[in-house]
Amino acid sequence: MLKVILVASGKGGTGKTSVTANVAAALSEKGHKTLVIDADSGLRNLDITLGMSDSVVFSFSDVAQDIVTLEQAAAKHSILNNLYLLTAPVVLPKLNENQIYGIIEQAKELSFEYVIIDGPAGLADEVKLFALVATQSIVVTMADKASIRGAERVARLLENENIMRIRIVVNRVRPSLIRQGIMGNIDDIMDEIGLPLLGVVPEDENVIACGTNGKCLIKSKKGGAVTAFCNIAQRIDGVRLPIMRI
Ligand SMILES: Nc1ncnc2c1ncn2[C@@H]1O[C@H](COP(=O)(O)OP(=O)(O)OP(=O)(O)O)[C@@H](O)[C@H]1O
Ligand SMILES: [Mg+2]
């Protein structure tokens, strides 16, 4: 069955695009046909992180409005055979639930196993639209107070939608700052947001380096974040794995 996963956050810059790109890459490496949708209209950058800026022509709104089919619009990754990208429009037109559902129906017909949606920060229109069709959601937070408060707000909004499973990823974790009490510890963060944990990703400069030049981090196999992203992909895929100790 197709799983549709909306990646959201309260505050901006917590790592939604990095989580989307790397978890999708890990799922596609496991042999799952995976579609990523950039839902951050105007500010879109998932194509840069995936090194696919030259291959995107059509956006999810073109597919939603039946201007092109998903098959025509989804760009295939040059190295990862099972990974496809649908980018965001420069300006979001008015779209309804049926039009968004049409994208998901086409993804089913094309035998995609996962659709992962890189949402904008906060409670933007795209988050509300894609929440209508998501079966799961990942709320990405960092361990600082502002990110956690934002994650808690967005979690309550997503709980009001018909999403079966909502989990947290705590990103850019720096153990020394947790020990000094500057960053919250993982248990406290889970309590505060009121959601179960899907994964913990360490601060890792390889994420920045690969994201900036479009190199595939998962293939590079360098640094702690790769293991964390692969573990998150395994858990999404139903494998029971302990949370990595950072
Ligand atoms: N685990 C990590 N370690 C180090 N840097 C990271 C990590 N995760 C993300 N980053 C960096 O943090 C910055 C913001 O990440 P990203 O663009 O993924 O966040 P975002 O939530 O999608 O932002 P926005 O809200 O603007 O869409 C990027 O420069 C990225 O490379
Ligand atoms: Mg982003």
Tab-separated table of C-alpha atoms and ligand atoms in Angstrom:
chain	number	residue	atom	x	y	z
A	1	MET	CA	0.000	0.000	0.000
A	2	LEU	CA	1.221	3.499	-0.878
A	3	LYS	CA	2.430	5.473	2.132
A	4	VAL	CA	2.110	9.257	1.861
A	5	ILE	CA	4.331	11.030	4.382
A	6	LEU	CA	4.145	14.767	5.058
A	7	VAL	CA	7.324	16.291	6.527
A	8	ALA	CA	6.496	19.377	8.590
A	9	SER	CA	7.894	21.664	11.290
A	10	GLY	CA	6.898	24.665	13.337
A	11	LYS	CA	9.975	26.844	12.987
A	12	GLY	CA	11.854	27.150	9.680
A	13	GLY	CA	15.266	25.622	9.015
A	14	THR	CA	14.920	22.582	11.296
A	15	GLY	CA	15.914	20.166	8.508
A	16	LYS	CA	12.699	19.126	6.671
A	17	THR	CA	14.319	19.244	3.231
A	18	SER	CA	17.408	17.355	4.450
A	19	VAL	CA	15.241	14.692	6.123
A	20	THR	CA	13.029	14.358	3.013
A	21	ALA	CA	15.960	14.054	0.596
A	22	ASN	CA	18.017	11.623	2.647
A	23	VAL	CA	15.226	9.391	3.948
A	24	ALA	CA	13.803	9.171	0.409
A	25	ALA	CA	17.280	8.321	-0.930
A	26	ALA	CA	17.642	5.584	1.694
A	27	LEU	CA	14.190	4.137	0.880
A	28	SER	CA	14.962	4.157	-2.836
A	29	GLU	CA	18.319	2.451	-2.157
A	30	LYS	CA	16.317	-0.296	-0.408
A	31	GLY	CA	14.499	-0.827	-3.707
A	32	HIS	CA	11.314	1.129	-2.975
A	33	LYS	CA	9.961	3.293	-5.774
A	34	THR	CA	9.789	6.693	-4.061
A	35	LEU	CA	8.403	10.068	-5.143
A	36	VAL	CA	9.442	13.238	-3.332
A	37	ILE	CA	7.280	16.328	-3.696
A	38	ASP	CA	8.639	19.783	-2.939
A	39	ALA	CA	5.639	21.523	-1.373
A	40	ASP	CA	7.495	24.708	-0.456
A	41	SER	CA	6.138	26.978	-3.219
A	42	GLY	CA	8.283	29.981	-3.990
A	43	LEU	CA	11.194	28.906	-1.791
A	44	ARG	CA	11.638	25.434	-3.341
A	45	ASN	CA	15.087	23.913	-2.843
A	46	LEU	CA	14.635	20.131	-2.694
A	47	ASP	CA	15.951	19.938	-6.298
A	48	ILE	CA	19.224	21.599	-5.199
A	49	THR	CA	19.651	19.221	-2.240
A	50	LEU	CA	19.078	16.239	-4.563
A	51	GLY	CA	21.361	17.642	-7.297
A	52	MET	CA	18.407	17.695	-9.739
A	53	SER	CA	18.000	21.395	-10.558
A	54	ASP	CA	18.530	20.789	-14.283
A	55	SER	CA	15.901	18.059	-14.544
A	56	VAL	CA	12.787	19.725	-13.162
A	57	VAL	CA	10.333	21.356	-15.542
A	58	PHE	CA	6.815	20.803	-14.206
A	59	SER	CA	5.479	21.279	-10.688
A	60	PHE	CA	2.937	19.500	-8.492
A	61	SER	CA	0.400	22.206	-9.376
A	62	ASP	CA	0.790	21.362	-13.103
A	63	VAL	CA	-0.080	17.740	-12.268
A	64	ALA	CA	-2.896	18.760	-9.893
A	65	GLN	CA	-4.429	20.933	-12.631
A	66	ASP	CA	-4.087	18.147	-15.269
A	67	ILE	CA	-1.721	20.225	-17.422
A	68	VAL	CA	0.640	17.202	-17.492
A	69	THR	CA	0.530	13.698	-16.041
A	70	LEU	CA	2.644	12.678	-13.063
A	71	GLU	CA	4.534	10.317	-15.360
A	72	GLN	CA	5.525	13.277	-17.569
A	73	ALA	CA	6.305	15.610	-14.675
A	74	ALA	CA	8.237	13.402	-12.223
A	75	ALA	CA	11.997	13.737	-12.838
A	76	LYS	CA	14.100	10.619	-12.318
A	77	HIS	CA	17.267	10.859	-10.203
A	78	SER	CA	20.438	10.238	-12.220
A	79	ILE	CA	22.058	7.829	-9.723
A	80	LEU	CA	19.224	6.549	-7.541
A	81	ASN	CA	17.066	4.487	-9.891
A	82	ASN	CA	13.969	4.386	-7.716
A	83	LEU	CA	13.864	8.065	-6.794
A	84	TYR	CA	11.682	10.665	-8.564
A	85	LEU	CA	11.117	14.372	-7.861
A	86	LEU	CA	8.087	16.587	-8.411
A	87	THR	CA	8.955	20.198	-7.734
A	88	ALA	CA	6.924	23.119	-6.348
A	89	PRO	CA	5.352	25.950	-8.363
A	90	VAL	CA	6.817	29.435	-8.076
A	91	VAL	CA	3.389	30.691	-6.976
A	92	LEU	CA	0.798	28.372	-5.427
A	93	PRO	CA	-2.509	28.596	-7.325
A	94	LYS	CA	-5.809	27.828	-5.598
A	95	LEU	CA	-6.042	24.030	-5.443
A	96	ASN	CA	-8.633	21.780	-3.833
A	97	GLU	CA	-8.439	18.407	-2.088
A	98	ASN	CA	-9.558	16.481	-5.188
A	99	GLN	CA	-6.755	17.951	-7.259
A	100	ILE	CA	-4.138	16.963	-4.654
A	101	TYR	CA	-5.764	13.543	-4.343
A	102	GLY	CA	-5.394	13.217	-8.147
A	103	ILE	CA	-1.573	13.340	-7.749
A	104	ILE	CA	-1.717	10.531	-5.178
A	105	GLU	CA	-4.014	8.421	-7.390
A	106	GLN	CA	-1.515	8.736	-10.247
A	107	ALA	CA	1.336	7.785	-7.891
A	108	LYS	CA	-0.586	4.590	-7.045
A	109	GLU	CA	-1.105	3.795	-10.734
A	110	LEU	CA	2.639	4.268	-11.355
A	111	SER	CA	3.409	1.754	-8.541
A	112	PHE	CA	5.102	4.209	-6.202
A	113	GLU	CA	5.473	2.747	-2.701
A	114	TYR	CA	6.295	6.006	-0.920
A	115	VAL	CA	5.410	9.650	-1.501
A	116	ILE	CA	7.366	11.981	0.776
A	117	ILE	CA	6.278	15.615	0.845
A	118	ASP	CA	8.721	18.347	1.886
A	119	GLY	CA	6.404	20.924	3.436
A	120	PRO	CA	7.073	24.576	4.200
A	121	ALA	CA	7.557	25.658	7.828
A	122	GLY	CA	4.539	26.361	10.006
A	123	LEU	CA	0.884	26.174	9.153
A	124	ALA	CA	1.138	27.216	5.487
A	125	ASP	CA	-1.554	26.432	2.879
A	126	GLU	CA	0.537	23.623	1.333
A	127	VAL	CA	0.758	21.866	4.719
A	128	LYS	CA	-3.034	22.016	5.121
A	129	LEU	CA	-3.565	20.771	1.538
A	130	PHE	CA	-1.138	17.835	1.702
A	131	ALA	CA	-2.277	16.940	5.235
A	132	LEU	CA	-5.614	16.000	3.618
A	133	VAL	CA	-3.964	13.147	1.675
A	134	ALA	CA	-1.102	12.154	4.032
A	135	THR	CA	-1.241	8.783	5.786
A	136	GLN	CA	1.733	9.653	8.021
A	137	SER	CA	3.613	12.738	9.099
A	138	ILE	CA	7.092	13.497	10.395
A	139	VAL	CA	7.512	16.629	12.495
A	140	VAL	CA	11.152	17.723	12.321
A	141	THR	CA	12.440	19.747	15.243
A	142	MET	CA	15.773	20.834	16.616
A	143	ALA	CA	16.365	20.685	20.362
A	144	ASP	CA	16.019	24.428	21.062
A	145	LYS	CA	12.952	25.916	22.763
A	146	ALA	CA	11.633	27.859	19.740
A	147	SER	CA	11.728	24.794	17.468
A	148	ILE	CA	10.053	22.620	20.102
A	149	ARG	CA	7.247	25.110	20.703
A	150	GLY	CA	6.654	25.360	16.928
A	151	ALA	CA	6.689	21.555	16.586
A	152	GLU	CA	4.070	21.275	19.331
A	153	ARG	CA	1.767	23.710	17.504
A	154	VAL	CA	2.089	21.967	14.160
A	155	ALA	CA	1.621	18.549	15.827
A	156	ARG	CA	-1.789	19.623	17.195
A	157	LEU	CA	-2.845	20.865	13.737
A	158	LEU	CA	-1.824	17.577	12.103
A	159	GLU	CA	-3.652	15.584	14.795
A	160	ASN	CA	-6.881	17.267	13.684
A	161	GLU	CA	-6.410	15.825	10.192
A	162	ASN	CA	-7.020	12.222	9.274
A	163	ILE	CA	-3.319	11.233	9.557
A	164	MET	CA	-2.804	7.772	11.012
A	165	ARG	CA	0.701	8.184	12.357
A	166	ILE	CA	2.633	11.306	13.404
A	167	ARG	CA	6.183	11.009	14.745
A	168	ILE	CA	9.083	13.348	15.622
A	169	VAL	CA	12.607	13.529	14.245
A	170	VAL	CA	15.000	15.518	16.439
A	171	ASN	CA	17.646	16.912	14.098
A	172	ARG	CA	21.047	18.601	14.536
A	173	VAL	CA	21.486	17.104	18.000
A	174	ARG	CA	24.659	18.120	19.825
A	175	PRO	CA	25.227	15.909	22.875
A	176	SER	CA	27.589	18.372	24.578
A	177	LEU	CA	24.849	21.061	24.528
A	178	ILE	CA	22.304	18.574	25.937
A	179	ARG	CA	24.733	17.685	28.746
A	180	GLN	CA	25.172	21.392	29.568
A	181	GLY	CA	21.373	21.819	29.634
A	182	ILE	CA	21.477	24.293	26.712
A	183	MET	CA	19.508	21.919	24.438
A	184	GLY	CA	16.570	19.885	25.769
A	185	ASN	CA	17.081	16.134	26.219
A	186	ILE	CA	15.210	13.760	23.901
A	187	ASP	CA	12.731	12.457	26.517
A	188	ASP	CA	11.739	15.993	27.536
A	189	ILE	CA	11.292	16.950	23.870
A	190	MET	CA	8.968	13.963	23.285
A	191	ASP	CA	6.935	14.866	26.385
A	192	GLU	CA	6.647	18.486	25.360
A	193	ILE	CA	5.570	17.782	21.774
A	194	GLY	CA	3.428	14.802	22.807
A	195	LEU	CA	4.433	12.538	19.923
A	196	PRO	CA	6.490	9.325	19.621
A	197	LEU	CA	10.066	9.472	18.345
A	198	LEU	CA	10.980	8.278	14.835
A	199	GLY	CA	14.666	9.179	14.978
A	200	VAL	CA	17.487	11.366	16.219
A	201	VAL	CA	19.965	12.891	13.750
A	202	PRO	CA	23.287	14.329	14.959
A	203	GLU	CA	24.742	17.643	13.865
A	204	ASP	CA	26.928	16.573	10.933
A	205	GLU	CA	28.725	18.875	8.506
A	206	ASN	CA	28.403	16.247	5.739
A	207	VAL	CA	24.665	17.122	5.579
A	208	ILE	CA	25.557	20.738	4.774
A	209	ALA	CA	28.313	19.816	2.307
A	210	CYS	CA	26.185	17.314	0.351
A	211	GLY	CA	23.030	19.459	0.501
A	212	THR	CA	24.885	22.435	-0.927
A	213	ASN	CA	26.470	20.680	-3.887
A	214	GLY	CA	23.720	18.143	-4.571
A	215	LYS	CA	25.886	15.088	-3.806
A	216	CYS	CA	24.089	12.017	-2.494
A	217	LEU	CA	24.892	11.803	1.237
A	218	ILE	CA	23.517	8.264	1.562
A	219	LYS	CA	25.904	7.002	-1.156
A	220	SER	CA	28.860	8.827	0.449
A	221	LYS	CA	28.381	6.741	3.619
A	222	LYS	CA	30.207	9.464	5.586
A	223	GLY	CA	29.298	10.620	9.106
A	224	GLY	CA	26.709	9.902	11.763
A	225	ALA	CA	23.764	11.473	9.913
A	226	VAL	CA	23.889	8.776	7.189
A	227	THR	CA	23.305	6.038	9.774
A	228	ALA	CA	20.532	8.087	11.368
A	229	PHE	CA	18.736	8.701	8.040
A	230	CYS	CA	19.070	5.014	7.050
A	231	ASN	CA	17.658	3.960	10.442
A	232	ILE	CA	14.706	6.321	10.009
A	233	ALA	CA	14.030	4.811	6.575
A	234	GLN	CA	14.135	1.306	8.089
A	235	ARG	CA	11.658	2.269	10.829
A	236	ILE	CA	9.301	3.836	8.257
A	237	ASP	CA	9.597	0.539	6.399
A	238	GLY	CA	8.435	-1.367	9.485
A	239	VAL	CA	11.805	-2.596	10.846
A	240	ARG	CA	12.111	-2.369	14.638
A	241	LEU	CA	15.407	-0.680	15.482
A	242	PRO	CA	16.613	0.916	18.724
A	243	ILE	CA	17.157	4.682	18.658
A	244	MET	CA	20.807	5.504	17.932
A	245	ARG	CA	22.789	6.715	20.950
A	246	ILE	CA	24.433	10.014	20.090
B	1	LIG	N1	21.861	17.030	10.801
B	1	LIG	C1	22.362	18.158	10.296
B	1	LIG	N2	23.633	18.528	10.572
B	1	LIG	C2	24.139	19.689	10.062
B	1	LIG	N3	23.461	20.528	9.272
B	1	LIG	C3	22.188	20.215	8.983
B	1	LIG	C4	21.570	19.024	9.466
B	1	LIG	N4	20.282	18.996	8.986
B	1	LIG	C5	20.131	20.101	8.238
B	1	LIG	N5	21.261	20.841	8.231
B	1	LIG	C6	21.488	22.131	7.542
B	1	LIG	O1	20.569	23.082	8.080
B	1	LIG	C7	20.125	23.969	7.072
B	1	LIG	C8	18.591	23.924	7.007
B	1	LIG	O2	18.212	22.603	6.632
B	1	LIG	P1	16.968	22.334	5.670
B	1	LIG	O3	17.004	23.222	4.479
B	1	LIG	O4	16.889	20.876	5.469
B	1	LIG	O5	15.805	22.834	6.654
B	1	LIG	P2	14.274	23.102	6.315
B	1	LIG	O6	13.495	22.759	7.544
B	1	LIG	O7	13.884	22.420	5.068
B	1	LIG	O8	14.260	24.679	6.081
B	1	LIG	P3	13.028	25.572	5.555
B	1	LIG	O9	12.081	25.725	6.723
B	1	LIG	O10	13.667	26.866	5.154
B	1	LIG	O11	12.400	24.810	4.419
B	1	LIG	C9	20.785	23.509	5.767
B	1	LIG	O12	21.919	24.292	5.541
B	1	LIG	C10	21.186	22.063	6.052
B	1	LIG	O13	22.313	21.653	5.323
B	2	MG	MG	12.972	23.173	3.323
